[in-house]
PDB file of C-alpha atoms in Angstrom:
ATOM      1  CA  UNK B1263     -68.600 -25.767 -32.386  1.00 62.00           C
ATOM      2  CA  UNK B1264     -68.219 -25.777 -36.253  1.00 63.00           C
ATOM      3  CA  UNK B1265     -64.568 -24.739 -35.865  1.00 86.00           C
ATOM      4  CA  UNK B1266     -63.880 -27.988 -34.201  1.00 93.00           C
ATOM      5  CA  UNK B1267     -66.033 -30.279 -36.285  1.00 94.00           C
ATOM      6  CA  UNK B1268     -65.217 -31.774 -39.625  1.00 94.00           C
ATOM      7  CA  UNK B1269     -67.863 -30.414 -42.071  1.00 92.00           C
ATOM      8  CA  UNK B1270     -68.211 -33.633 -44.020  1.00 95.00           C
ATOM      9  CA  UNK B1271     -68.064 -36.488 -41.479  1.00 96.00           C
ATOM     10  CA  UNK B1272     -69.360 -34.578 -38.371  1.00 95.00           C
ATOM     11  CA  UNK B1273     -66.539 -35.913 -36.139  1.00 96.00           C
ATOM     12  CA  UNK B1274     -63.965 -33.744 -34.416  1.00 97.00           C
ATOM     13  CA  UNK B1275     -61.412 -32.237 -36.800  1.00 96.00           C
ATOM     14  CA  UNK B1276     -57.687 -31.633 -36.730  1.00 94.00           C
ATOM     15  CA  UNK B1277     -58.005 -28.441 -34.693  1.00 94.00           C
ATOM     16  CA  UNK B1278     -59.792 -30.231 -32.030  1.00 96.00           C
ATOM     17  CA  UNK B1279     -57.497 -33.013 -32.047  1.00 96.00           C
ATOM     18  CA  UNK B1280     -54.465 -30.662 -31.644  1.00 95.00           C
ATOM     19  CA  UNK B1281     -56.188 -29.152 -28.580  1.00 96.00           C
ATOM     20  CA  UNK B1282     -57.128 -32.447 -26.947  1.00 97.00           C
ATOM     21  CA  UNK B1283     -53.813 -34.081 -27.824  1.00 98.00           C
ATOM     22  CA  UNK B1284     -51.863 -31.363 -25.884  1.00 97.00           C
ATOM     23  CA  UNK B1285     -54.238 -31.751 -22.859  1.00 97.00           C
ATOM     24  CA  UNK B1286     -53.925 -35.543 -22.729  1.00 98.00           C
ATOM     25  CA  UNK B1287     -50.176 -35.361 -23.424  1.00 98.00           C
ATOM     26  CA  UNK B1288     -49.589 -33.155 -20.453  1.00 97.00           C
ATOM     27  CA  UNK B1289     -52.016 -35.336 -18.240  1.00 98.00           C
ATOM     28  CA  UNK B1290     -50.075 -38.521 -19.290  1.00 98.00           C
ATOM     29  CA  UNK B1291     -46.770 -36.921 -18.647  1.00 97.00           C
ATOM     30  CA  UNK B1292     -47.757 -35.519 -15.232  1.00 97.00           C
ATOM     31  CA  UNK B1293     -49.262 -38.937 -14.128  1.00 97.00           C
ATOM     32  CA  UNK B1294     -46.613 -41.114 -16.002  1.00 97.00           C
ATOM     33  CA  UNK B1295     -49.439 -43.004 -17.824  1.00 98.00           C
ATOM     34  CA  UNK B1296     -49.517 -44.522 -21.145  1.00 98.00           C
ATOM     35  CA  UNK B1297     -50.986 -42.626 -24.066  1.00 98.00           C
ATOM     36  CA  UNK B1298     -51.625 -44.532 -27.285  1.00 98.00           C
ATOM     37  CA  UNK B1299     -52.276 -43.231 -30.746  1.00 98.00           C
ATOM     38  CA  UNK B1300     -53.828 -44.943 -33.837  1.00 98.00           C
ATOM     39  CA  UNK B1301     -53.385 -43.350 -37.299  1.00 98.00           C
ATOM     40  CA  UNK B1302     -55.672 -44.903 -39.743  1.00 98.00           C
ATOM     41  CA  UNK B1303     -55.787 -44.559 -43.486  1.00 98.00           C
ATOM     42  CA  UNK B1304     -58.371 -45.926 -46.054  1.00 97.00           C
ATOM     43  CA  UNK B1305     -56.505 -48.213 -48.378  1.00 97.00           C
ATOM     44  CA  UNK B1306     -56.616 -47.190 -52.019  1.00 97.00           C
ATOM     45  CA  UNK B1307     -59.027 -44.221 -51.503  1.00 97.00           C
ATOM     46  CA  UNK B1308     -57.912 -42.313 -54.406  1.00 96.00           C
ATOM     47  CA  UNK B1309     -58.780 -45.277 -56.724  1.00 96.00           C
ATOM     48  CA  UNK B1310     -62.200 -45.582 -54.764  1.00 97.00           C
ATOM     49  CA  UNK B1311     -62.999 -42.011 -55.675  1.00 95.00           C
ATOM     50  CA  UNK B1312     -61.873 -42.572 -59.347  1.00 95.00           C
ATOM     51  CA  UNK B1313     -63.946 -45.560 -59.617  1.00 95.00           C
ATOM     52  CA  UNK B1314     -67.171 -44.580 -57.714  1.00 96.00           C
ATOM     53  CA  UNK B1315     -67.062 -40.812 -57.993  1.00 96.00           C
ATOM     54  CA  UNK B1316     -66.501 -38.112 -55.318  1.00 94.00           C
ATOM     55  CA  UNK B1317     -70.262 -38.109 -54.037  1.00 96.00           C
ATOM     56  CA  UNK B1318     -69.914 -41.800 -53.181  1.00 97.00           C
ATOM     57  CA  UNK B1319     -66.350 -41.108 -51.919  1.00 97.00           C
ATOM     58  CA  UNK B1320     -67.844 -38.611 -49.431  1.00 97.00           C
ATOM     59  CA  UNK B1321     -70.581 -40.963 -48.428  1.00 97.00           C
ATOM     60  CA  UNK B1322     -67.917 -43.598 -47.857  1.00 97.00           C
ATOM     61  CA  UNK B1323     -65.903 -41.269 -45.633  1.00 98.00           C
ATOM     62  CA  UNK B1324     -68.992 -40.533 -43.576  1.00 97.00           C
ATOM     63  CA  UNK B1325     -69.738 -44.432 -43.026  1.00 97.00           C
ATOM     64  CA  UNK B1326     -66.030 -44.938 -42.276  1.00 98.00           C
ATOM     65  CA  UNK B1327     -66.016 -42.043 -39.666  1.00 97.00           C
ATOM     66  CA  UNK B1328     -69.238 -43.221 -38.046  1.00 96.00           C
ATOM     67  CA  UNK B1329     -68.008 -46.837 -37.736  1.00 97.00           C
ATOM     68  CA  UNK B1330     -64.467 -46.028 -36.429  1.00 97.00           C
ATOM     69  CA  UNK B1331     -65.750 -43.614 -33.967  1.00 95.00           C
ATOM     70  CA  UNK B1332     -67.744 -46.350 -32.301  1.00 94.00           C
ATOM     71  CA  UNK B1333     -64.541 -48.222 -31.578  1.00 93.00           C
ATOM     72  CA  UNK B1334     -63.522 -45.551 -29.000  1.00 83.00           C
ATOM     73  CA  UNK B1335     -65.712 -46.725 -26.189  1.00 89.00           C
ATOM     74  CA  UNK B1336     -64.415 -44.776 -23.046  1.00 92.00           C
ATOM     75  CA  UNK B1337     -65.336 -41.211 -22.273  1.00 92.00           C
ATOM     76  CA  UNK B1338     -61.663 -39.835 -22.811  1.00 95.00           C
ATOM     77  CA  UNK B1339     -61.067 -41.881 -25.835  1.00 97.00           C
ATOM     78  CA  UNK B1340     -60.889 -39.279 -28.759  1.00 97.00           C
ATOM     79  CA  UNK B1341     -61.578 -39.936 -32.406  1.00 97.00           C
ATOM     80  CA  UNK B1342     -60.956 -37.195 -35.188  1.00 97.00           C
ATOM     81  CA  UNK B1343     -60.486 -36.836 -38.841  1.00 97.00           C
ATOM     82  CA  UNK B1344     -56.847 -36.175 -39.377  1.00 94.00           C
ATOM     83  CA  UNK B1345     -57.382 -35.047 -43.028  1.00 90.00           C
ATOM     84  CA  UNK B1346     -58.301 -36.513 -46.358  1.00 93.00           C
ATOM     85  CA  UNK B1347     -58.891 -40.234 -45.825  1.00 96.00           C
ATOM     86  CA  UNK B1348     -56.878 -40.383 -42.562  1.00 97.00           C
ATOM     87  CA  UNK B1349     -58.435 -40.638 -39.093  1.00 98.00           C
ATOM     88  CA  UNK B1350     -56.842 -40.854 -35.646  1.00 98.00           C
ATOM     89  CA  UNK B1351     -57.776 -42.199 -32.351  1.00 98.00           C
ATOM     90  CA  UNK B1352     -56.151 -40.897 -29.097  1.00 98.00           C
ATOM     91  CA  UNK B1353     -56.266 -43.405 -26.264  1.00 98.00           C
ATOM     92  CA  UNK B1354     -55.371 -42.103 -22.779  1.00 98.00           C
ATOM     93  CA  UNK B1355     -54.295 -44.527 -19.958  1.00 97.00           C
ATOM     94  CA  UNK B1356     -54.033 -47.248 -22.716  1.00 97.00           C
ATOM     95  CA  UNK B1357     -51.178 -49.522 -23.067  1.00 97.00           C
ATOM     96  CA  UNK B1358     -49.904 -51.068 -26.308  1.00 97.00           C
ATOM     97  CA  UNK B1359     -51.881 -54.390 -25.910  1.00 97.00           C
ATOM     98  CA  UNK B1360     -55.088 -52.564 -25.329  1.00 96.00           C
ATOM     99  CA  UNK B1361     -54.405 -50.314 -28.111  1.00 97.00           C
ATOM    100  CA  UNK B1362     -53.813 -53.316 -30.512  1.00 97.00           C
ATOM    101  CA  UNK B1363     -57.169 -54.799 -29.483  1.00 96.00           C
ATOM    102  CA  UNK B1364     -58.840 -51.381 -30.351  1.00 97.00           C
ATOM    103  CA  UNK B1365     -56.911 -51.262 -33.640  1.00 97.00           C
ATOM    104  CA  UNK B1366     -58.137 -54.758 -34.532  1.00 96.00           C
ATOM    105  CA  UNK B1367     -61.770 -53.837 -33.525  1.00 96.00           C
ATOM    106  CA  UNK B1368     -61.351 -50.863 -36.005  1.00 97.00           C
ATOM    107  CA  UNK B1369     -60.556 -53.310 -38.869  1.00 96.00           C
ATOM    108  CA  UNK B1370     -63.461 -55.596 -37.752  1.00 96.00           C
ATOM    109  CA  UNK B1371     -65.752 -52.550 -37.944  1.00 97.00           C
ATOM    110  CA  UNK B1372     -64.418 -51.887 -41.471  1.00 96.00           C
ATOM    111  CA  UNK B1373     -65.222 -55.302 -42.521  1.00 95.00           C
ATOM    112  CA  UNK B1374     -68.799 -55.233 -40.995  1.00 96.00           C
ATOM    113  CA  UNK B1375     -69.411 -52.115 -43.364  1.00 96.00           C
ATOM    114  CA  UNK B1376     -69.054 -54.297 -46.391  1.00 96.00           C
ATOM    115  CA  UNK B1377     -68.231 -51.290 -48.655  1.00 97.00           C
ATOM    116  CA  UNK B1378     -67.439 -52.706 -52.036  1.00 96.00           C
ATOM    117  CA  UNK B1379     -64.002 -51.675 -53.594  1.00 96.00           C
ATOM    118  CA  UNK B1380     -63.327 -53.226 -56.876  1.00 94.00           C
ATOM    119  CA  UNK B1381     -60.250 -51.157 -57.364  1.00 93.00           C
ATOM    120  CA  UNK B1382     -58.523 -52.259 -54.203  1.00 94.00           C
ATOM    121  CA  UNK B1383     -55.421 -54.369 -54.683  1.00 93.00           C
ATOM    122  CA  UNK B1384     -55.932 -56.145 -51.225  1.00 93.00           C
ATOM    123  CA  UNK B1385     -59.650 -56.726 -50.935  1.00 93.00           C
ATOM    124  CA  UNK B1386     -62.966 -56.606 -52.782  1.00 95.00           C
ATOM    125  CA  UNK B1387     -64.147 -54.619 -49.717  1.00 96.00           C
ATOM    126  CA  UNK B1388     -62.824 -51.149 -48.196  1.00 97.00           C
ATOM    127  CA  UNK B1389     -59.954 -51.789 -45.788  1.00 97.00           C
ATOM    128  CA  UNK B1390     -57.697 -49.630 -43.527  1.00 98.00           C
ATOM    129  CA  UNK B1391     -54.096 -49.590 -42.701  1.00 98.00           C
ATOM    130  CA  UNK B1392     -53.196 -48.548 -39.140  1.00 98.00           C
ATOM    131  CA  UNK B1393     -50.112 -47.202 -37.439  1.00 98.00           C
ATOM    132  CA  UNK B1394     -49.964 -47.597 -33.658  1.00 98.00           C
ATOM    133  CA  UNK B1395     -47.853 -46.123 -30.995  1.00 98.00           C
ATOM    134  CA  UNK B1396     -47.882 -45.961 -27.173  1.00 98.00           C
ATOM    135  CA  UNK B1397     -45.692 -43.721 -25.072  1.00 98.00           C
ATOM    136  CA  UNK B1398     -45.475 -42.598 -21.473  1.00 98.00           C
ATOM    137  CA  UNK B1399     -44.341 -39.084 -22.156  1.00 98.00           C
ATOM    138  CA  UNK B1400     -41.292 -37.584 -20.368  1.00 97.00           C
ATOM    139  CA  UNK B1401     -40.334 -33.902 -20.440  1.00 95.00           C
ATOM    140  CA  UNK B1402     -37.798 -34.760 -23.213  1.00 97.00           C
ATOM    141  CA  UNK B1403     -40.578 -36.096 -25.652  1.00 97.00           C
ATOM    142  CA  UNK B1404     -42.396 -33.950 -28.083  1.00 97.00           C
ATOM    143  CA  UNK B1405     -45.914 -34.763 -29.536  1.00 97.00           C
ATOM    144  CA  UNK B1406     -44.643 -33.973 -33.048  1.00 96.00           C
ATOM    145  CA  UNK B1407     -41.898 -36.740 -32.769  1.00 98.00           C
ATOM    146  CA  UNK B1408     -44.408 -39.240 -31.411  1.00 98.00           C
ATOM    147  CA  UNK B1409     -46.879 -38.455 -34.180  1.00 97.00           C
ATOM    148  CA  UNK B1410     -44.089 -38.899 -36.842  1.00 97.00           C
ATOM    149  CA  UNK B1411     -43.143 -42.334 -35.312  1.00 98.00           C
ATOM    150  CA  UNK B1412     -46.779 -43.414 -35.555  1.00 98.00           C
ATOM    151  CA  UNK B1413     -47.077 -41.987 -39.031  1.00 97.00           C
ATOM    152  CA  UNK B1414     -43.911 -44.081 -40.086  1.00 98.00           C
ATOM    153  CA  UNK B1415     -45.595 -47.156 -38.558  1.00 98.00           C
ATOM    154  CA  UNK B1416     -48.614 -46.473 -40.907  1.00 98.00           C
ATOM    155  CA  UNK B1417     -46.385 -46.256 -43.824  1.00 97.00           C
ATOM    156  CA  UNK B1418     -44.837 -49.511 -42.980  1.00 98.00           C
ATOM    157  CA  UNK B1419     -48.315 -51.051 -42.845  1.00 97.00           C
ATOM    158  CA  UNK B1420     -48.907 -49.766 -46.203  1.00 96.00           C
ATOM    159  CA  UNK B1421     -45.583 -51.071 -47.514  1.00 96.00           C
ATOM    160  CA  UNK B1422     -46.037 -54.489 -46.050  1.00 96.00           C
ATOM    161  CA  UNK B1423     -49.447 -54.940 -48.081  1.00 95.00           C
ATOM    162  CA  UNK B1424     -51.918 -52.625 -46.416  1.00 96.00           C
ATOM    163  CA  UNK B1425     -55.057 -53.861 -44.397  1.00 97.00           C
ATOM    164  CA  UNK B1426     -52.820 -54.370 -41.371  1.00 97.00           C
ATOM    165  CA  UNK B1427     -51.625 -52.884 -38.106  1.00 97.00           C
ATOM    166  CA  UNK B1428     -48.039 -51.895 -37.497  1.00 97.00           C
ATOM    167  CA  UNK B1429     -46.584 -50.551 -34.306  1.00 97.00           C
ATOM    168  CA  UNK B1430     -44.090 -47.686 -33.874  1.00 95.00           C
TER     169      UNK B1430
END
């Protein structure tokens, strides 16, 4: 169990994500169903750590992980820590419009936390940027390419001012 759980936040880790992602990808491809992915990054987290210290930074990561994991409500929705201050949510049988609603719920959950962030350039509270993608995988599609597209959407969200959702 420890090998699939993030030691700090207690949510599933990257290793577990890779395993679940592979299974859900194959299922979506077999049944020709949409699969959505959210990649979420805490805005200006390095500055948060520099300002408040690493112990408070760790506590912040735990709070964010708990809040965001509650946005995934169905049994097959999967939330994990991707690494550092990045989190992902894999949403089987979820089209783009439903995924956008979940991404917006994630941002609302962050606002409800009311974590002060005086070093942020976008808000006095901690915020997240989200890249979102939806695919009905075909045999030609590769997971790594899909993740790259969603990651690019995340970077666009950051380039456009952070604290927003951008779709691949």
